[in-house]
PDB file of C-alpha atoms in Angstrom:
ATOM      1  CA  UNK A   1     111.544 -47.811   5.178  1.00  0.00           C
ATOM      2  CA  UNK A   2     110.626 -50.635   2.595  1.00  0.00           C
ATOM      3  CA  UNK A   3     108.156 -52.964   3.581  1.00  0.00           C
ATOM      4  CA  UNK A   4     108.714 -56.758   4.023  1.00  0.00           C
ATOM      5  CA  UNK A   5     106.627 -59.803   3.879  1.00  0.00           C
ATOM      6  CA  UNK A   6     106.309 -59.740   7.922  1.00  0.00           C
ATOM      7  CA  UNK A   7     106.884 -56.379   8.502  1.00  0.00           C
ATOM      8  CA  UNK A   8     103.647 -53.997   7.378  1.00  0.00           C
ATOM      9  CA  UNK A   9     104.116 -50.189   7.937  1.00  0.00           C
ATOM     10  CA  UNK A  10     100.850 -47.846   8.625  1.00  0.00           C
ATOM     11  CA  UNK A  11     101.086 -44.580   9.241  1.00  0.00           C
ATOM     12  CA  UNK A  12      99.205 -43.246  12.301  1.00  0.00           C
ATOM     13  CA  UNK A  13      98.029 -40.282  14.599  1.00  0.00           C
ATOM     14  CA  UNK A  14     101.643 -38.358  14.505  1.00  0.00           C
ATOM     15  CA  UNK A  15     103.821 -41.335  14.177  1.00  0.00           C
ATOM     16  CA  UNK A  16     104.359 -44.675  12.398  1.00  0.00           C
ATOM     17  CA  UNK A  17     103.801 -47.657  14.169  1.00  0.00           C
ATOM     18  CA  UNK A  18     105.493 -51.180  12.147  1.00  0.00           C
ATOM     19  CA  UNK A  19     103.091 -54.155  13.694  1.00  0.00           C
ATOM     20  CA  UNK A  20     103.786 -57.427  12.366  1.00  0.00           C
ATOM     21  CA  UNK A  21     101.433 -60.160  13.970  1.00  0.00           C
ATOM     22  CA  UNK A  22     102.521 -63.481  12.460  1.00  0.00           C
ATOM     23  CA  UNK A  23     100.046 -66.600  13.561  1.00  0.00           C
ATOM     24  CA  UNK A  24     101.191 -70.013  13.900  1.00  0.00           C
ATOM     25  CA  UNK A  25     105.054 -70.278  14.868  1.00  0.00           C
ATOM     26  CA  UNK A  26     106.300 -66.924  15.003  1.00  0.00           C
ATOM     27  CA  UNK A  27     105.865 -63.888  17.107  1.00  0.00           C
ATOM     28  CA  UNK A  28     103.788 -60.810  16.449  1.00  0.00           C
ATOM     29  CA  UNK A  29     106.393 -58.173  16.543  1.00  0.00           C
ATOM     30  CA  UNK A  30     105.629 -54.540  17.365  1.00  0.00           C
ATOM     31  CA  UNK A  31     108.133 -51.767  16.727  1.00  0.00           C
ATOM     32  CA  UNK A  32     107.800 -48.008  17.599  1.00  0.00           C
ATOM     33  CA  UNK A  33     109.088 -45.712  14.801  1.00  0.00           C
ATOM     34  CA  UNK A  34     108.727 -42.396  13.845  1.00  0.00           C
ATOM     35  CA  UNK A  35     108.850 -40.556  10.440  1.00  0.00           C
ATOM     36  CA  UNK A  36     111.910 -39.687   9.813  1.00  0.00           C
ATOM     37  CA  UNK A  37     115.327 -40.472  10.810  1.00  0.00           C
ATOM     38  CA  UNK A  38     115.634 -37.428  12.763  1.00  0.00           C
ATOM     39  CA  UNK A  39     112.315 -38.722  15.246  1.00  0.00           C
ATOM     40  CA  UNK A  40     110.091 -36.078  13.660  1.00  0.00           C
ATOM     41  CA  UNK A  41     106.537 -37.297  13.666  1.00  0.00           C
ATOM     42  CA  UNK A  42     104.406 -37.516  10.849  1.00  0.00           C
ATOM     43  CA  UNK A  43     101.172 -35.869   9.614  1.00  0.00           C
ATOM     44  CA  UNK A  44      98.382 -37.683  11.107  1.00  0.00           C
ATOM     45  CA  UNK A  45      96.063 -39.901   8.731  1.00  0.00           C
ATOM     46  CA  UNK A  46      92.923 -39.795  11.186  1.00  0.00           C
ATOM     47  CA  UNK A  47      91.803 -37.741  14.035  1.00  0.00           C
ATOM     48  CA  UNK A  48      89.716 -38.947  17.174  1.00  0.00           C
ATOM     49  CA  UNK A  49      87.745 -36.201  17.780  1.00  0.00           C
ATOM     50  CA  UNK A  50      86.007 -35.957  20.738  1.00  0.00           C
ATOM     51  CA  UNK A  51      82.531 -34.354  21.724  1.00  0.00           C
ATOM     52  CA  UNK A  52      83.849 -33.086  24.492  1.00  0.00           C
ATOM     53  CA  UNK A  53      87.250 -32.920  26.264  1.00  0.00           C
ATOM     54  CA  UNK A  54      86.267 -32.289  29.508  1.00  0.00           C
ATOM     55  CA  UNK A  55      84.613 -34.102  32.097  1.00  0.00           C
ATOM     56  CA  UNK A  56      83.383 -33.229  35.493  1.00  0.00           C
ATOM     57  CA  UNK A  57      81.663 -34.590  38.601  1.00  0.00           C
ATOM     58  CA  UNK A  58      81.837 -38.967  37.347  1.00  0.00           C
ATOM     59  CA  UNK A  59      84.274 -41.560  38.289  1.00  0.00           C
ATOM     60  CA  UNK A  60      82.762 -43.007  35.418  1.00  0.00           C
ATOM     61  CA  UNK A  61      82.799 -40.319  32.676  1.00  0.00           C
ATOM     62  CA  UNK A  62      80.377 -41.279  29.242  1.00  0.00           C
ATOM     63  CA  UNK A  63      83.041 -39.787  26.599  1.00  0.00           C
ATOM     64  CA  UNK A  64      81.685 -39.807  22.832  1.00  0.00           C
ATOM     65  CA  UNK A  65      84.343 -39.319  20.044  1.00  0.00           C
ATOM     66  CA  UNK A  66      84.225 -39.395  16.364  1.00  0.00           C
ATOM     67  CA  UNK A  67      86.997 -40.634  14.468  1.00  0.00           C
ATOM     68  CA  UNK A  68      87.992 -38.217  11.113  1.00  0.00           C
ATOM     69  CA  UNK A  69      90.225 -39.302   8.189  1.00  0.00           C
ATOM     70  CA  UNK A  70      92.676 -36.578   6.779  1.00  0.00           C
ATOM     71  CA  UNK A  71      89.504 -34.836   4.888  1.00  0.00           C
ATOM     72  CA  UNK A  72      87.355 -34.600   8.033  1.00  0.00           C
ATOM     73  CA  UNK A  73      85.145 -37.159   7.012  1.00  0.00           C
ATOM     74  CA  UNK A  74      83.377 -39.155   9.491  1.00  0.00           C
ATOM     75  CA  UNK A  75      84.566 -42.885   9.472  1.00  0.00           C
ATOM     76  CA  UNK A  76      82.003 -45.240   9.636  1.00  0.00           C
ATOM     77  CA  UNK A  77      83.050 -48.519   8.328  1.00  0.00           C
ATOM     78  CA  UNK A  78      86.034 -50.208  10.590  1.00  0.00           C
ATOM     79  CA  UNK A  79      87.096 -53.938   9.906  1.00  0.00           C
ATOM     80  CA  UNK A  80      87.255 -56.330  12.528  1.00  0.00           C
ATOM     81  CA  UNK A  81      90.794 -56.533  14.305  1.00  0.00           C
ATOM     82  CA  UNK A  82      90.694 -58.908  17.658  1.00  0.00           C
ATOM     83  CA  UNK A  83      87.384 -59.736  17.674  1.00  0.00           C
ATOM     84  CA  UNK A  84      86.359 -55.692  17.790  1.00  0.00           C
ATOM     85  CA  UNK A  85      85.918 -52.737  15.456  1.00  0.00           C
ATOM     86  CA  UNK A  86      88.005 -50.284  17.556  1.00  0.00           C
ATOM     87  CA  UNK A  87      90.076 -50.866  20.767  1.00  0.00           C
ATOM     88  CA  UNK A  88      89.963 -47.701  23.268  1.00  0.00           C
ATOM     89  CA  UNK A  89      92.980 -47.154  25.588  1.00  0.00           C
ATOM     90  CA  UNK A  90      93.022 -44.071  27.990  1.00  0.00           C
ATOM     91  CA  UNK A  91      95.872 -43.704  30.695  1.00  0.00           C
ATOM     92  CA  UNK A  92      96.276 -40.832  33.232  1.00  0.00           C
ATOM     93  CA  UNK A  93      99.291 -37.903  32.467  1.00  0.00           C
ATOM     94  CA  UNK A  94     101.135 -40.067  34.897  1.00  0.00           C
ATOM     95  CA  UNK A  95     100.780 -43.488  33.189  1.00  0.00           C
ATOM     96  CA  UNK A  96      98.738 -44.955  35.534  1.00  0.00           C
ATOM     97  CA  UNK A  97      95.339 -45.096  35.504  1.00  0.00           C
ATOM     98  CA  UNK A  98      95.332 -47.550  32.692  1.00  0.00           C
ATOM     99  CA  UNK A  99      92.062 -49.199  30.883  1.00  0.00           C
ATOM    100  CA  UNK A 100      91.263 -50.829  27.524  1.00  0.00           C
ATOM    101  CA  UNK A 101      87.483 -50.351  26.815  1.00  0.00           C
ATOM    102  CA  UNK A 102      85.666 -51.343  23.816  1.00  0.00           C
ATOM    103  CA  UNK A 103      83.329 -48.580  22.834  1.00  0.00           C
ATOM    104  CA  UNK A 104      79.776 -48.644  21.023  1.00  0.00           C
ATOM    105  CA  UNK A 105      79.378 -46.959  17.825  1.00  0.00           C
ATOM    106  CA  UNK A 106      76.335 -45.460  16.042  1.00  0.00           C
ATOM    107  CA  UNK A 107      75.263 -45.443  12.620  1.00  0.00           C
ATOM    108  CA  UNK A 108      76.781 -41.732  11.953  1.00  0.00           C
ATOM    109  CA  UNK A 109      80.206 -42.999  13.722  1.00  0.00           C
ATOM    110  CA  UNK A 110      79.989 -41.462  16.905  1.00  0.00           C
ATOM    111  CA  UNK A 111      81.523 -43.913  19.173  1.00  0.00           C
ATOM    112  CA  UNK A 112      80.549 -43.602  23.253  1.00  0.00           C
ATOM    113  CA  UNK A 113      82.647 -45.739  26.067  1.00  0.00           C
ATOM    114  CA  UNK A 114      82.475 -45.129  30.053  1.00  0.00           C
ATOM    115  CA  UNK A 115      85.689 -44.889  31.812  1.00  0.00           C
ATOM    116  CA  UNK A 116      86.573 -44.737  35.620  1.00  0.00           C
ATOM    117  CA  UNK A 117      88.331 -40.619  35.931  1.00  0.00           C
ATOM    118  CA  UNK A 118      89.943 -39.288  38.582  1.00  0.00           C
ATOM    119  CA  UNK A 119      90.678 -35.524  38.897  1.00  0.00           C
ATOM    120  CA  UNK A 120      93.519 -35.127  36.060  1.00  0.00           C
ATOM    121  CA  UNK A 121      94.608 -35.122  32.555  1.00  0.00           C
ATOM    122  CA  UNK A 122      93.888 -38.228  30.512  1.00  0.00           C
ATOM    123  CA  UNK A 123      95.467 -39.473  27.033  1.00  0.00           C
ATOM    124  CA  UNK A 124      92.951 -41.797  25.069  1.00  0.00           C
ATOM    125  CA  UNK A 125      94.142 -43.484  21.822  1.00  0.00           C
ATOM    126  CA  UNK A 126      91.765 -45.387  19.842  1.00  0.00           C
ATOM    127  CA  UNK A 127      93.445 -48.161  17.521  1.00  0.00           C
ATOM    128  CA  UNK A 128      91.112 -49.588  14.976  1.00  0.00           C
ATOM    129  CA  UNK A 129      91.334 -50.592  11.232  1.00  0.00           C
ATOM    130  CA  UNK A 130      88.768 -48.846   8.626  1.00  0.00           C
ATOM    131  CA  UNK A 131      87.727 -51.232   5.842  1.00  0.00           C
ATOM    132  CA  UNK A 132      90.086 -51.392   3.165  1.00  0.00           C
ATOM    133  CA  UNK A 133      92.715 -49.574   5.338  1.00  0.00           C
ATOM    134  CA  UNK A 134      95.622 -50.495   7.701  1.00  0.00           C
ATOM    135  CA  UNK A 135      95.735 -50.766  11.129  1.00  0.00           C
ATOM    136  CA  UNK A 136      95.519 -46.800  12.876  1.00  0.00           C
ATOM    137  CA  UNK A 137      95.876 -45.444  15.905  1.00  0.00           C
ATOM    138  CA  UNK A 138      94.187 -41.871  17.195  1.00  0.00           C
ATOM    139  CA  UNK A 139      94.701 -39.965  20.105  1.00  0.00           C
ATOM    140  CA  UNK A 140      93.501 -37.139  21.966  1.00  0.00           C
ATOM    141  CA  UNK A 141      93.740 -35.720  25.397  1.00  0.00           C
ATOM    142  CA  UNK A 142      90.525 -35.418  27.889  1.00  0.00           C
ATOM    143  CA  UNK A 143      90.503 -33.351  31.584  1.00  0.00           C
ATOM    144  CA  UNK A 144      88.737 -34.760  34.149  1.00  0.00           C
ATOM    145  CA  UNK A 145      88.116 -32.320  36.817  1.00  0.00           C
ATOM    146  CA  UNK A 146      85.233 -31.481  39.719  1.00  0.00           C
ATOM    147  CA  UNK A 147      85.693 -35.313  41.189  1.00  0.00           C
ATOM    148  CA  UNK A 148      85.277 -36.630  44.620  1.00  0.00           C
ATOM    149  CA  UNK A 149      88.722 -38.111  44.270  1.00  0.00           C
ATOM    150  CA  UNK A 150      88.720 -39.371  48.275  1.00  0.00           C
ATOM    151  CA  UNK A 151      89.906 -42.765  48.519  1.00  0.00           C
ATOM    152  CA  UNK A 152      92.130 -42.490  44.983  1.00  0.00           C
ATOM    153  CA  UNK A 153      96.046 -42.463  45.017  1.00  0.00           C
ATOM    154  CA  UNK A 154      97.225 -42.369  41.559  1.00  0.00           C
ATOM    155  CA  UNK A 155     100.144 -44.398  41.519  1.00  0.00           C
ATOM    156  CA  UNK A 156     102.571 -43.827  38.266  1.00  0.00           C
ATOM    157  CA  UNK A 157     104.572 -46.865  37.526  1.00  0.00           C
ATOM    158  CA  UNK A 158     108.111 -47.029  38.638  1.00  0.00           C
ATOM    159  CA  UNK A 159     111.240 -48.913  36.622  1.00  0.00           C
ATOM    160  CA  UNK A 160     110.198 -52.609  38.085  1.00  0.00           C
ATOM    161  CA  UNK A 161     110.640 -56.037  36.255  1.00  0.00           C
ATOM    162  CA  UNK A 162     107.406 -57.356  38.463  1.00  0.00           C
ATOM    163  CA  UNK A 163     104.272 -56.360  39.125  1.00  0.00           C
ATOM    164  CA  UNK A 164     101.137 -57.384  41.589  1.00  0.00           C
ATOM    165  CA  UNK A 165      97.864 -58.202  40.240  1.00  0.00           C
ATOM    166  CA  UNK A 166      96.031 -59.339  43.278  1.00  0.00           C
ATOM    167  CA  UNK A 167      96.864 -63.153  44.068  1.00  0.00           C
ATOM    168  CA  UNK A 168      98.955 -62.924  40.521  1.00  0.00           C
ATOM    169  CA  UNK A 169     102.474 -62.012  39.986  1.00  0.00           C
ATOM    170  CA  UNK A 170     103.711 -61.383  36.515  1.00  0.00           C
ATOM    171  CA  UNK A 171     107.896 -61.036  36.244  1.00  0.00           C
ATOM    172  CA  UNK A 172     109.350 -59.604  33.103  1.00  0.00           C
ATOM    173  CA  UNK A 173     112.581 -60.809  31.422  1.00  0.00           C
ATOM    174  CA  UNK A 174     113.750 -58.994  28.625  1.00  0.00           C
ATOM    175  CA  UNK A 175     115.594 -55.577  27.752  1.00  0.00           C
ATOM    176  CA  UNK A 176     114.688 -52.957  25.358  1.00  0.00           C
ATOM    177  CA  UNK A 177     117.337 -51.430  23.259  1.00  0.00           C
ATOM    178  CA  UNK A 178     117.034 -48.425  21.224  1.00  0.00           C
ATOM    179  CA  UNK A 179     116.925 -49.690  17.099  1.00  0.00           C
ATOM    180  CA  UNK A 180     116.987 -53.345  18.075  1.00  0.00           C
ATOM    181  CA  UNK A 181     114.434 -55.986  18.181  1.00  0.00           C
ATOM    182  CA  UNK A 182     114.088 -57.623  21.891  1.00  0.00           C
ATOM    183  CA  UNK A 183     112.053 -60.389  23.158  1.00  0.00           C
ATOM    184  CA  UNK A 184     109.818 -59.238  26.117  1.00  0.00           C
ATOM    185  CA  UNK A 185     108.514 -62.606  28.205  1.00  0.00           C
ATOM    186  CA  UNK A 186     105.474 -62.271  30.963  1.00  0.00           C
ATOM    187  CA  UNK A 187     105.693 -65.149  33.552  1.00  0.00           C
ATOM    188  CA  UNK A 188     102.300 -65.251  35.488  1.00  0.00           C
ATOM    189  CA  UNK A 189     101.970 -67.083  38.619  1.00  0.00           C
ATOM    190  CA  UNK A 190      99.493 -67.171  41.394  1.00  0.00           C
ATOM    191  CA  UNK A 191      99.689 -67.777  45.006  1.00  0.00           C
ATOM    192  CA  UNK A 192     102.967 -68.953  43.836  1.00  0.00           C
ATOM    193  CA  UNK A 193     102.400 -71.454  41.521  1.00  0.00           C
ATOM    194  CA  UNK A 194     102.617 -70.916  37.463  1.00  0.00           C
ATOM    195  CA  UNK A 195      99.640 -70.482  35.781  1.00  0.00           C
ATOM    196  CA  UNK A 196      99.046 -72.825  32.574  1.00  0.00           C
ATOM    197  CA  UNK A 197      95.903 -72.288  31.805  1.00  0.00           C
ATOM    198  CA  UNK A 198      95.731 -68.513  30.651  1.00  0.00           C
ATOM    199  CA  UNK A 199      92.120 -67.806  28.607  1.00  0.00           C
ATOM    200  CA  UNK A 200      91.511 -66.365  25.468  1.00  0.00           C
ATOM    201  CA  UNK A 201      90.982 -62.602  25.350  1.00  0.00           C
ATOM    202  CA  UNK A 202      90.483 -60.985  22.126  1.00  0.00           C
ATOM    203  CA  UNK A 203      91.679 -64.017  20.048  1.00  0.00           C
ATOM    204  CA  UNK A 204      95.188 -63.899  22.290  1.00  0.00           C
ATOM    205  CA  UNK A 205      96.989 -65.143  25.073  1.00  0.00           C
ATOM    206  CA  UNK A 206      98.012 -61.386  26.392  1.00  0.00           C
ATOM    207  CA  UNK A 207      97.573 -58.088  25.205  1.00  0.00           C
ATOM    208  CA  UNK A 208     100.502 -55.513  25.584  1.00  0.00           C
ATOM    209  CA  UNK A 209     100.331 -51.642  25.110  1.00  0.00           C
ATOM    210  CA  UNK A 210     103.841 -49.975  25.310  1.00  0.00           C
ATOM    211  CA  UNK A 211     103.700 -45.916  25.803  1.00  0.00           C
ATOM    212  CA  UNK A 212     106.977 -43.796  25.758  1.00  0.00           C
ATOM    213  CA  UNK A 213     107.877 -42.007  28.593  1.00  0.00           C
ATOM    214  CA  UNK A 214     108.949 -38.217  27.093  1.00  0.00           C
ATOM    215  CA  UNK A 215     105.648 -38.139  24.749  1.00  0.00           C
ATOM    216  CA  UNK A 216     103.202 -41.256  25.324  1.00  0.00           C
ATOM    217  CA  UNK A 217     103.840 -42.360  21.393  1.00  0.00           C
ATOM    218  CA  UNK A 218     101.966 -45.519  21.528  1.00  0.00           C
ATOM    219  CA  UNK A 219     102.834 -49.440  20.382  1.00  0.00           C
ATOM    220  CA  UNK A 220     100.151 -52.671  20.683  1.00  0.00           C
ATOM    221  CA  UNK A 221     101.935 -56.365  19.963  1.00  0.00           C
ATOM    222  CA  UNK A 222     100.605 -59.605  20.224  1.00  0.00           C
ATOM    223  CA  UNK A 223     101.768 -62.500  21.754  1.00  0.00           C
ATOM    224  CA  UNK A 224     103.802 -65.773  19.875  1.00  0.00           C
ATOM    225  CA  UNK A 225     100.928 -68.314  19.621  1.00  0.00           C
ATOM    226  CA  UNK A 226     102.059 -70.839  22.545  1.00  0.00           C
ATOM    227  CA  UNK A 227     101.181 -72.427  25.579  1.00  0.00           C
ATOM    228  CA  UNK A 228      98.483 -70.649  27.750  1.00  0.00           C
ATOM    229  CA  UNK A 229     101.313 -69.765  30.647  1.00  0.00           C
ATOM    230  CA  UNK A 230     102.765 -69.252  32.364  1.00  0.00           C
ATOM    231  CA  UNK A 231     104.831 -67.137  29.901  1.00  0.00           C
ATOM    232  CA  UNK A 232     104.176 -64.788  26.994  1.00  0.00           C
ATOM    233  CA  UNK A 233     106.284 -63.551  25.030  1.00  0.00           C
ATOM    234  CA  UNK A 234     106.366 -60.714  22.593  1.00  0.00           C
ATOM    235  CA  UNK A 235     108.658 -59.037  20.014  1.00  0.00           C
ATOM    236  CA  UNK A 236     109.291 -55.205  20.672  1.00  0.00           C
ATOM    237  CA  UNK A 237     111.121 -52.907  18.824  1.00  0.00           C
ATOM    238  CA  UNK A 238     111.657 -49.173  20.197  1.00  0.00           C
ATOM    239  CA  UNK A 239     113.753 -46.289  18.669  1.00  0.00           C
ATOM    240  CA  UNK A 240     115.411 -44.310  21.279  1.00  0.00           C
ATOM    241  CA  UNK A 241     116.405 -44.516  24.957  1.00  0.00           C
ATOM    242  CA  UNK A 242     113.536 -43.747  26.649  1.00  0.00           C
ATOM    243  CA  UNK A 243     111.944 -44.940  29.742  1.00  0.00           C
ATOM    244  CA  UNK A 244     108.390 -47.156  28.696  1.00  0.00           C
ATOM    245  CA  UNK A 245     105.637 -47.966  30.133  1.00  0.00           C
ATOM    246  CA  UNK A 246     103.875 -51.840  29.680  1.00  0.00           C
ATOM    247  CA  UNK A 247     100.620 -52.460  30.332  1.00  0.00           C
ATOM    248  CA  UNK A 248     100.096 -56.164  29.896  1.00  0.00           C
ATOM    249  CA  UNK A 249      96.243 -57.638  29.644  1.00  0.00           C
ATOM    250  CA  UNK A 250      95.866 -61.423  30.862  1.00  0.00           C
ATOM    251  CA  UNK A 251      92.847 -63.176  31.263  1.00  0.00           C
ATOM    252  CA  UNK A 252      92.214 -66.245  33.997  1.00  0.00           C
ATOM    253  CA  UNK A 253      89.495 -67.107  36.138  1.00  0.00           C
ATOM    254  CA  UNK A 254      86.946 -65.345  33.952  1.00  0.00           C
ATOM    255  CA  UNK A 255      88.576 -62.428  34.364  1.00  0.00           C
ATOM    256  CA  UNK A 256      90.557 -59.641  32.168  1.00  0.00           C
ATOM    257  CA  UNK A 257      93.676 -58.227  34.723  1.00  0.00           C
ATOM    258  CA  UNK A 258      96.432 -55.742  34.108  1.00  0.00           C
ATOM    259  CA  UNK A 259      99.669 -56.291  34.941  1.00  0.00           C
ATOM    260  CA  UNK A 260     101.819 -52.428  34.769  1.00  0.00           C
ATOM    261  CA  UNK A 261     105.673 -52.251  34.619  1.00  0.00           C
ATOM    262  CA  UNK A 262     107.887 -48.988  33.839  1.00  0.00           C
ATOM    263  CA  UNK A 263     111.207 -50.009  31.400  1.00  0.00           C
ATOM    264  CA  UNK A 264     114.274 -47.878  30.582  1.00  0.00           C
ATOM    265  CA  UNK A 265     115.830 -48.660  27.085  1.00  0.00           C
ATOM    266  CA  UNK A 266     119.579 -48.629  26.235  1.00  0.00           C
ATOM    267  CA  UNK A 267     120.869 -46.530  23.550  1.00  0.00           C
ATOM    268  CA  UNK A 268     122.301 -49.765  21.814  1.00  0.00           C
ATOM    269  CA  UNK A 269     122.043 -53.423  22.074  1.00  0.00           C
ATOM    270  CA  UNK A 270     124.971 -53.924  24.227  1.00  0.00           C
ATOM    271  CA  UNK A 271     124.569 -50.965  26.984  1.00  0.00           C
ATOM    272  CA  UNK A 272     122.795 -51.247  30.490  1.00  0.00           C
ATOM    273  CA  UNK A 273     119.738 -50.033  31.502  1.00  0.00           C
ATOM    274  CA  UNK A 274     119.646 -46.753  32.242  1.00  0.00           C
ATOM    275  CA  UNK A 275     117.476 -46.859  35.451  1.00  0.00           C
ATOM    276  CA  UNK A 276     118.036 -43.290  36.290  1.00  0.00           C
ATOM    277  CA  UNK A 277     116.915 -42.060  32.668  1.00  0.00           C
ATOM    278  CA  UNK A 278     113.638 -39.643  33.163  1.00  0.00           C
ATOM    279  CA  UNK A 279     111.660 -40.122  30.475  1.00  0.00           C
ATOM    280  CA  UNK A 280     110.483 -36.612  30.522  1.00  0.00           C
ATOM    281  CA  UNK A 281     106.655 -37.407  31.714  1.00  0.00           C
TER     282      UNK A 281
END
């Protein structure tokens, strides 16, 4: 794959994520791809490591992690991407679940965040930049176990173009097609009525986090810089019929929502969704 001026190419924790965020009139386009042509992954430049993969007996679980390059150093030095060092996402095994945390680190790069766990198996991927690097992404899996889980349904996303946020509704146009570059657009609205006046959060209109259904491989895009709402759009490229999950992060009224839809992708550009594909999760 040869690099282009929008199009930057890191490698990552087992695959290769191609991010270009382009301010001013274009899109920020985010494309999952793996290694090779034959969807191997690749050998991991960094490792989130953490102290501790269990947790027991908290719905909200303190979870300290250290993140390694490939010679099991300790990083300590991370650049500032979106107004943060390091970005912390953690989902359930069933995709939902979903929260993006911004964790504390101290001065021998240990890095501690609280998150809300249920009884169940939890994926966390950290996506940060060290200085003089590219942008990374991390991951490791965490058990949560011993919980008073009364009161909590987990409720994994199902193929849906819309999605409830209390007194918001967010409606997705836009297909994914395996080795193509699609437009995804987010229309919020509230009590009926478009919203327009969409806040900041994290220098950005909307945050999305696309994971793949058979293995959780992980993409973050940015937003075109437009209007605050009531859409936002983003550039997505994917590289094989899969189902995907979206987890889309507005912010209004003072306060950060997330919206969650499930996606199947078309082998090509010109097939139908395949809303009976199992992603395998």
């Amino acid at each position: 794959m040869s690099a282009t001026t929008d199009r930057v190419a890191v490698r990552i924790g087992g695959f290769v994520v191609v991010l270009a965020v382009l301010f001013g009139a274009a899109f920020g386009l985010g494309r999952l791809v793996d290694g090779d042509v034959d969807d191997e992954p690749t050998a991991p430049s960094y490792r989130l490591e953490l102290a501790a993969d269990e947790v027991r007996d908290s719905r909200r679980a303190e979870v300290s992690f250290t993140i390694r390059d490939a010679a099991g150093r300790a990083v300590t030095r991370f650049a500032e991407r979106h107004e943060r060092r390091l970005h912390l996402i953690a989902v359930r095994d069933d995709f939902s679940g979903f929260q993006h945390v911004h964790p504390t680190m101290a001065a021998d790069g240990t890095w501690t965040a609280t998150l809300a766990t249920y009884s169940g198996g939890y994926r966390l991927f950290a996506d940060f930049q060290e200085q003089g690097g590219a942008q990374s992404v991390a991951h490791a899996d965490l058990l949560s176990r011993g919980n008073d889980d009364s009161g909590f349904t987990a409720v994994a996303p199902q193929l849906s173009r819309t999605a409830q946020v209390g007194p918001y509704d967010v409606v997705l146009a836009g297909d994914l097609a395996a080795g193509s570059a699609s437009t995804l657009t987010f229309a919020v609205s509230r009590d009926g009525e478009p919203v327009t006046e969409l806040e900041p959060y994290l220098g950005a209109y909307g945050h999305l986090v696309v994971l793949r259904g058979s293995d959780k491989r992980y993409l973050h895009a940015h937003p075109e810089d437009g209007p605050a709402g009531p859409g936002v759009a983003f550039g997505v490229e994917v590289p094989t019929a899969d189902r995907y999950y979206l987890y889309l992060d507005f912010k209004h009224g003072g306060k950060v929502r997330t919206a969650t839809f499930a996606l199947a992708a078309s082998a090509t550009a010109t097939g139908s969704e395949k809303e009976d594909h199992d992603g395998g999760h």
